[in-house]
Short mmCIF file of C-alpha atoms and ligand atoms in Angstrom, two decimals:
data_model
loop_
_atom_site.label_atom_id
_atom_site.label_comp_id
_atom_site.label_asym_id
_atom_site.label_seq_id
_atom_site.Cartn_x
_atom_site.Cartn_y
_atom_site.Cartn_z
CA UNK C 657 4.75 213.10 -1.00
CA UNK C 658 6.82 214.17 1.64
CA UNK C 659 6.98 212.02 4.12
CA UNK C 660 9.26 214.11 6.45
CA UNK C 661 5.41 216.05 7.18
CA UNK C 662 4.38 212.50 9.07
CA UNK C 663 7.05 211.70 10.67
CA UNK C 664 6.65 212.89 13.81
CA UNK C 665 3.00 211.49 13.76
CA UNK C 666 4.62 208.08 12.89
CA UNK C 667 7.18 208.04 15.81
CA UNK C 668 4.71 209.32 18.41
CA UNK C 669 2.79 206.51 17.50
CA UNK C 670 5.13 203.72 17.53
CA UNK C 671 6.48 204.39 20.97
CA UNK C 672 2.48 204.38 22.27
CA UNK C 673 2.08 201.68 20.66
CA UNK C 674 4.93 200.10 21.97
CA UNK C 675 3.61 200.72 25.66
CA UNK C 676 0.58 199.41 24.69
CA UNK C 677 2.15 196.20 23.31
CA UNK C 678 4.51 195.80 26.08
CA UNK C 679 7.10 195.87 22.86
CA UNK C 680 10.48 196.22 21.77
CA UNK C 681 11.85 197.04 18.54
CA UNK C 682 15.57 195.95 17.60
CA UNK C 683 16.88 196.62 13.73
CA UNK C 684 19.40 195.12 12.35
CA UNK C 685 22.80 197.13 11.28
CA UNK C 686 20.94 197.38 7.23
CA UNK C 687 17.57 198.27 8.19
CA UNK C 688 16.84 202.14 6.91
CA UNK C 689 17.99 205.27 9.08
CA UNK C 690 13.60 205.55 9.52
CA UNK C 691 13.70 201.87 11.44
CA UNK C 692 17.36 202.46 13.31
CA UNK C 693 15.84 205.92 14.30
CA UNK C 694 12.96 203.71 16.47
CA UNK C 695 14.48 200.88 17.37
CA UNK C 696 15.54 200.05 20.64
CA UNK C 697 18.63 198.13 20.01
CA UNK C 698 20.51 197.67 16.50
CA UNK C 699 23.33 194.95 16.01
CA UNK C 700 24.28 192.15 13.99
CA UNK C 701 21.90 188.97 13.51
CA UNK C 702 23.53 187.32 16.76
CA UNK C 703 23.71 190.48 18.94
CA UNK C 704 19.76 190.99 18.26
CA UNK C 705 18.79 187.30 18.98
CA UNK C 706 20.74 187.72 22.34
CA UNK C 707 18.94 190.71 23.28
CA UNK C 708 15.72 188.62 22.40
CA UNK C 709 16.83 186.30 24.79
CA UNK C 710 17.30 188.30 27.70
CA UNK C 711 14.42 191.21 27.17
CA UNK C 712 11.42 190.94 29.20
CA UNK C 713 9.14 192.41 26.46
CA UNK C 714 6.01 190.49 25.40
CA UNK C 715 6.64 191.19 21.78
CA UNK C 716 9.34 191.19 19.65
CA UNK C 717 8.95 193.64 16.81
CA UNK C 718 11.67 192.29 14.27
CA UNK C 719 13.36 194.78 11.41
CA UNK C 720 14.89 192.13 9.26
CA UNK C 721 15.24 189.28 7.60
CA UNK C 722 13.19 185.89 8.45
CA UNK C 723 15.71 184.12 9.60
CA UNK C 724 16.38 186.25 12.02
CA UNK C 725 13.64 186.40 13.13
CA UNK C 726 13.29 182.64 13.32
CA UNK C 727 16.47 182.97 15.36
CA UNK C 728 14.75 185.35 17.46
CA UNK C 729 12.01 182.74 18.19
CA UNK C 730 14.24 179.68 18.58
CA UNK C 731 15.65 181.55 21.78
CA UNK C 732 12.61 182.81 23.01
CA UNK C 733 9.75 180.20 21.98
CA UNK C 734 7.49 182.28 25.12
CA UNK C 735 7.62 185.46 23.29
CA UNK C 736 5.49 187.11 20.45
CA UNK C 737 8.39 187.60 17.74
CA UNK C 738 6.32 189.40 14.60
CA UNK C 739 8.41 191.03 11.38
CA UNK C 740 6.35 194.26 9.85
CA UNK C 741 7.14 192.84 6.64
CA UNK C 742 6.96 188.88 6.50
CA UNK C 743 8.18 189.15 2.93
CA UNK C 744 11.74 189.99 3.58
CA UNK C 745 13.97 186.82 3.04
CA UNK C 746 17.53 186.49 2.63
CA UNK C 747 18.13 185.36 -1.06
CA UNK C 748 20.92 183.69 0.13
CA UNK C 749 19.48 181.35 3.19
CA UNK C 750 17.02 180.53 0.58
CA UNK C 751 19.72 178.87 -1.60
CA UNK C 752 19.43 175.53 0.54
CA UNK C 753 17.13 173.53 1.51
CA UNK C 754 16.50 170.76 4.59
CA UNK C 755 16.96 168.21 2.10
CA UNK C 756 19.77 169.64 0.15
CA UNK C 757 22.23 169.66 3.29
CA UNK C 758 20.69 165.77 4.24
CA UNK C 759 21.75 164.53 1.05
CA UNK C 760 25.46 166.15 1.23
CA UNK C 761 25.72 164.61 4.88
CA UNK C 762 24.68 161.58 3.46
CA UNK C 763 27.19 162.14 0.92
CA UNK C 764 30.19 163.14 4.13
CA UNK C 765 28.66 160.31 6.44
CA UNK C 766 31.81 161.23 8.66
CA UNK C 767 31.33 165.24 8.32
CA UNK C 768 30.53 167.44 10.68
CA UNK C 769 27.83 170.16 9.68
CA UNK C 770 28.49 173.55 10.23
CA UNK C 771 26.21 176.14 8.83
CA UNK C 772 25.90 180.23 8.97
CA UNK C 773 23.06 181.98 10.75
CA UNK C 774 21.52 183.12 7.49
CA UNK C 775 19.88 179.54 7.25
CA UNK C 776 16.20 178.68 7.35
CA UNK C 777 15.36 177.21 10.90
CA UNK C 778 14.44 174.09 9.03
CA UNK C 779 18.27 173.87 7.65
CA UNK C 780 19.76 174.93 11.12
CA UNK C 781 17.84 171.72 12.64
CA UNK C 782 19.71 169.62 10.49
CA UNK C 783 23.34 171.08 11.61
CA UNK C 784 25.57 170.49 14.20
CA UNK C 785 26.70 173.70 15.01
CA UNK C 786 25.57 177.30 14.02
CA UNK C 787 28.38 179.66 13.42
CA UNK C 788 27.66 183.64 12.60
CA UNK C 789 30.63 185.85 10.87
CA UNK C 790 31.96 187.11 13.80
CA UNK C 791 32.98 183.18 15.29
CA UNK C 792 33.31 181.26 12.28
CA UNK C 793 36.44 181.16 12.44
CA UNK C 794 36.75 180.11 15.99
CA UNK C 795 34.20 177.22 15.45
CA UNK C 796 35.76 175.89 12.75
CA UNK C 797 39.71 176.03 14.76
CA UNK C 798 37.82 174.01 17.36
CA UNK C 799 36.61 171.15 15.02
CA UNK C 800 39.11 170.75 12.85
CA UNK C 801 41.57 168.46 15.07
CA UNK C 802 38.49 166.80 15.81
CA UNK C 803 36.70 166.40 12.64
CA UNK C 804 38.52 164.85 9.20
CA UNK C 805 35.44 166.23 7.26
CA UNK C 806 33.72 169.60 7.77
CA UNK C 807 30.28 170.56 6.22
CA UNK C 808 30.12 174.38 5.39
CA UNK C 809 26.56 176.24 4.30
CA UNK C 810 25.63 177.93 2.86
CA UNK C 811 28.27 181.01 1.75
CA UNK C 812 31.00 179.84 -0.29
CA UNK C 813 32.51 183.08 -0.19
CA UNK C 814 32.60 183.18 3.86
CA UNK C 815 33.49 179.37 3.77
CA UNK C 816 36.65 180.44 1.83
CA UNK C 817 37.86 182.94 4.32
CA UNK C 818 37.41 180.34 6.75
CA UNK C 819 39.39 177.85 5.11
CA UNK C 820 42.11 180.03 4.13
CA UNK C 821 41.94 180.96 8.23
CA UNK C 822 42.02 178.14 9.58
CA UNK C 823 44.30 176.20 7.00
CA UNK C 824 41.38 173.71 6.59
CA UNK C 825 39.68 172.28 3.41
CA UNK C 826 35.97 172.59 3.68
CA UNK C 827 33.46 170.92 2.12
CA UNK C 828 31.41 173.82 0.41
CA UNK C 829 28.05 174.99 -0.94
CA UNK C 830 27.03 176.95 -3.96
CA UNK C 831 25.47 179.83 -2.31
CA UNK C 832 26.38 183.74 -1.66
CA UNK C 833 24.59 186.90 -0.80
CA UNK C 834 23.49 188.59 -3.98
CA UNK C 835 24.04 192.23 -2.44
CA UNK C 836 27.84 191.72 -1.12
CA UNK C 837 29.37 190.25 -4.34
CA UNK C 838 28.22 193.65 -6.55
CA UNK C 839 31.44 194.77 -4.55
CA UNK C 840 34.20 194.59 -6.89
CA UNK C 841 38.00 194.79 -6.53
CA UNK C 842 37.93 197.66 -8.72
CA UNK C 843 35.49 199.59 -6.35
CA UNK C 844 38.07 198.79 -3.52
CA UNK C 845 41.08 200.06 -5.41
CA UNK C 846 39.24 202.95 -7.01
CA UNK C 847 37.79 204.14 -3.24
CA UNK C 848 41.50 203.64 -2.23
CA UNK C 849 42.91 206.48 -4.75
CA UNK C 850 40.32 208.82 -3.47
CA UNK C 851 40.79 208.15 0.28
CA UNK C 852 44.36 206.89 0.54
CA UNK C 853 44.44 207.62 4.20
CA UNK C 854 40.91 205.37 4.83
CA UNK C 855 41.03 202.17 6.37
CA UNK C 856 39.12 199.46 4.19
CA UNK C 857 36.87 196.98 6.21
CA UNK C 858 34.92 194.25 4.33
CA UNK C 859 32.53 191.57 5.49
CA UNK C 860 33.59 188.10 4.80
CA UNK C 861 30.47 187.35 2.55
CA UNK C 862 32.38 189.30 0.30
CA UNK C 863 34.50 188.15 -2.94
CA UNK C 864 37.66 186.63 -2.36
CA UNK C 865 39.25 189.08 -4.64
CA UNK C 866 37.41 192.13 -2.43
CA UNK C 867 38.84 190.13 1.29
CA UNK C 868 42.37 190.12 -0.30
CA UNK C 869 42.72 193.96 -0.53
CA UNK C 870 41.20 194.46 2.83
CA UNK C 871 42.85 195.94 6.10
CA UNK C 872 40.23 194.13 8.06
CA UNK C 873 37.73 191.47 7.24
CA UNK C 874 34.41 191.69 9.92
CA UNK C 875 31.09 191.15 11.01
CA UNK C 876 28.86 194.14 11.21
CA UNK C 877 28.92 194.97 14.52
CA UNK C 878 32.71 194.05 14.50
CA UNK C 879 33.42 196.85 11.84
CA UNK C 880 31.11 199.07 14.70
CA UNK C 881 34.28 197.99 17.12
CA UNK C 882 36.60 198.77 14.59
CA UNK C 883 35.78 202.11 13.70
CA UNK C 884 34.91 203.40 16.74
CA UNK C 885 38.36 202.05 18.46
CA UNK C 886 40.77 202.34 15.29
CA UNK C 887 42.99 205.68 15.46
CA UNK C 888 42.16 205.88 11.31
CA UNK C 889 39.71 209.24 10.81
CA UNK C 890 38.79 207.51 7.34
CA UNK C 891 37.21 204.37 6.35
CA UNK C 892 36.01 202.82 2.87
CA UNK C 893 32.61 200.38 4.02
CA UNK C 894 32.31 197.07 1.73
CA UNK C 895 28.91 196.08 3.02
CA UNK C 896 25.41 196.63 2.28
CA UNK C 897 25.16 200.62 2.92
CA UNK C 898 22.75 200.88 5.81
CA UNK C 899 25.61 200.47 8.27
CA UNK C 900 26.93 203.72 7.12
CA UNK C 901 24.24 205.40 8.72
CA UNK C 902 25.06 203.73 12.48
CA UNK C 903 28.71 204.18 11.36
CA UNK C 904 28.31 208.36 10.98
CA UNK C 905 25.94 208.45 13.95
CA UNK C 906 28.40 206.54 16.58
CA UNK C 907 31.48 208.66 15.04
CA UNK C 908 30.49 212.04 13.92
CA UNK C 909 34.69 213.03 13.87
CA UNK C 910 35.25 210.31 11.21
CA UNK C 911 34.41 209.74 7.34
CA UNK C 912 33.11 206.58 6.24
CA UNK C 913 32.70 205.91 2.31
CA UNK C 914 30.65 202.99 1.13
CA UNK C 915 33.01 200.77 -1.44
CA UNK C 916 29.80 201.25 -3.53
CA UNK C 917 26.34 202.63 -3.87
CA UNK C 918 25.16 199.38 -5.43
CA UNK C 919 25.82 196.85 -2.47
CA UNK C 920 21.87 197.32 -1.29
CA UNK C 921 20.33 194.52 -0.19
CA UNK C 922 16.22 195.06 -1.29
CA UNK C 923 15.16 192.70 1.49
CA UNK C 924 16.74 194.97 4.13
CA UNK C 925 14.93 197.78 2.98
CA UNK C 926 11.56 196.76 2.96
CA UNK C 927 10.68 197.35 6.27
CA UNK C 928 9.18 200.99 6.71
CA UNK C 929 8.02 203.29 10.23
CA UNK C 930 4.47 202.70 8.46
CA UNK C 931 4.55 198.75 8.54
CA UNK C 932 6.14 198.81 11.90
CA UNK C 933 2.90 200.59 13.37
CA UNK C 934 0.85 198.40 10.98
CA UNK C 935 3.04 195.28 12.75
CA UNK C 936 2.09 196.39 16.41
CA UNK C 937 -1.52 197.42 15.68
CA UNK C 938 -2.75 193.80 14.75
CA UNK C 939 0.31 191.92 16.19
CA UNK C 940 1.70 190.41 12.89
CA UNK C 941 3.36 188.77 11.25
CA UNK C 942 3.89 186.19 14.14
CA UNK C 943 7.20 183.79 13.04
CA UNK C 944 6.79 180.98 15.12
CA UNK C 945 9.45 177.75 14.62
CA UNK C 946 7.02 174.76 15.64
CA UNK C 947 8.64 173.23 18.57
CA UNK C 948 9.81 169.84 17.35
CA UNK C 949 12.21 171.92 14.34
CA UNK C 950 12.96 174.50 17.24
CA UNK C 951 14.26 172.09 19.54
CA UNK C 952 16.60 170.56 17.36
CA UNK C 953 17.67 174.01 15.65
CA UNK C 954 18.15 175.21 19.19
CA UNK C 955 21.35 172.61 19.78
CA UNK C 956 23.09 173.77 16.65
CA UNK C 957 22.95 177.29 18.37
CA UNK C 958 23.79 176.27 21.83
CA UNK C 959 26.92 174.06 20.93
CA UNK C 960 27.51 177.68 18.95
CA UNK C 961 27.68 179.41 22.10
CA UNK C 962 29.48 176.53 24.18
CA UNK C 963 32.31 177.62 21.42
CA UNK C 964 31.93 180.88 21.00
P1 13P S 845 26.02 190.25 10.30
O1 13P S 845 25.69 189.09 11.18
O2 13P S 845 27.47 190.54 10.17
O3 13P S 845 25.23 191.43 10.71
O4 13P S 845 25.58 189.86 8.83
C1 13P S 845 24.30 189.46 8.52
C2 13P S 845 24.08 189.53 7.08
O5 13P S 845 23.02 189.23 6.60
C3 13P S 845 25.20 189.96 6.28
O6 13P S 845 24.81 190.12 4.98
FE1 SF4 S 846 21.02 187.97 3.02
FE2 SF4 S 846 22.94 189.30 1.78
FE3 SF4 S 846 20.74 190.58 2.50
FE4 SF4 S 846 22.52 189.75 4.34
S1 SF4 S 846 22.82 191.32 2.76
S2 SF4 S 846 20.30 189.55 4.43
S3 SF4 S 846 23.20 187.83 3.40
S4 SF4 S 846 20.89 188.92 1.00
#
């Protein structure tokens, strides 16, 4: 079918709805050109939460992943945070538990915990401070003189750029994201003989091998900096390939080639126009932290910001 015929149908009725709900809709930089088209704001997982924060909406329409969402909800316990499809996880946050990261502080008595945003809200109440890609690097520089042991969850692919940033061992977990390491070097160097006047930008979930040919290693939103400020008119993309769409729209002058079609992450795309007016017709599905995991999940992000 062609769903083109609908479309209008579909966006007419979100923003009603929308009214209606006294609702906003933010996407994150992944979510399909259908969702960016109606959201309200699109960013990175920490830009989003932030605009959570501050909106004055009732309801929080969420295109993302659940821990975002739970993010979402942690800063803004008043608010009605719902996800049109409750079902999209992050493989990766899912590859530790609450009592996986006790038992390796019980292991580092002395250790400071630092985890990444893509954590369950369960995990981030057992951390000491959050950290997203785009500060990292900066939290871990301001713990280091302070800390002989540092925890990192659960990317070990982000915790090695960190180390090798900061010039500080790191006490690691096994996890990565499942859609950022099917970019290989060979993509990179294969992109580069194509486009040898393009600018390569990778995210730091990336393989090591993929950071070390990199002109510039960044969040999501920091690659949106990037490419709209750089003076390069070409850039190869080693993320997941929804940001290509925000990348054309903010710089219709300049190229952007995706390192490679396979570096889709299936969680990202679940969320469709249809489930968003299915989420604000019957106001689910509500993510709610309970307050007692929220509170303590909470601290972890506000020492975050304190930093950074
Ligand atoms: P950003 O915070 O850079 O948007 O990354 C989130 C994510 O899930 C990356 O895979
Ligand atoms: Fe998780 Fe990777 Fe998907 Fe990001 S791209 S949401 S880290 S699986």
């Amino acid at each position: 079918m062609n769903k083109e015929l609908f479309k209008d149908d579909l966006e007419e009725k979100i923003q009603a709805l929308k009214k209606r709900r006294n609702a906003v809709i933010l996407a994150h930089n992944y979510q399909l050109p259908e969702v960016q088209e109606v959201a309200d704001y699109r960013g990175d997982s920490l830009e989003l939460s932030r605009v959570a924060a501050k909106t004055e909406a009732e309801v929080i329409v969420f295109c993302g992943v659940h821990f975002m969402a739970e993010t979402a909800s942690i800063l803004c316990p008043d608010k009605k945070v719902i996800m049109p499809d409750a079902l999209a996880g992050c493989p990766m946050a899912n590859m530790i538990t609450a009592a996986d990261l006790k038992k390796l502080k019980e292991k580092y008595p002395k250790a400071v915990a630092v985890g990444y945003v893509n954590t369950s809200a369960q995990v981030k109440a057992e951390l000491d401070y959050c950290c997203t890609s785009t500060n990292a690097v900066a939290i871990v520089n301001a713990l280091k003189g302070k800390y002989k042991d540092i925890i990192f969850i659960p990317d070990k692919y982000l915790a090695d750029f960190v180390s090798k940033q900061t010039h500080r061992k790191l006490i690691i977990w096994n996890g990565f994201c499942p859609t950022h390491v099917k970019i290989l070097p060979e993509d990179i160097k294969q992109k580069r003989k194509f486009h040898p006047r393009a600018k390569v930008m990778v995210h730091p979930e990336c393989l090591p091998e993929v950071v070390a040919l990199a002109d510039a290693v960044l969040s999501t939103s920091r690659m949106a900096k990037f490419a709209r400020e750089d003076q390069a008119k070409e850039f190869i993309v080693g993320t997941e390939v929804g940001l290509i769409y925000r990348l054309k729209q903010d710089n219709p002058d300049k190229e952007f080639y995706p390192a490679t079609e396979r570096a889709v992450c299936p969680n990202m795309k679940r969320t469709t126009q249809e489930k968003i007016v299915w989420a604000l017709e019957e106001l689910k599905e509500e993510v709610k932290v309970p307050d007692e995991v929220r509170q303590r999940a909470k601290k972890a992000i506000d020492r975050m910001l304190e930093i950074a």
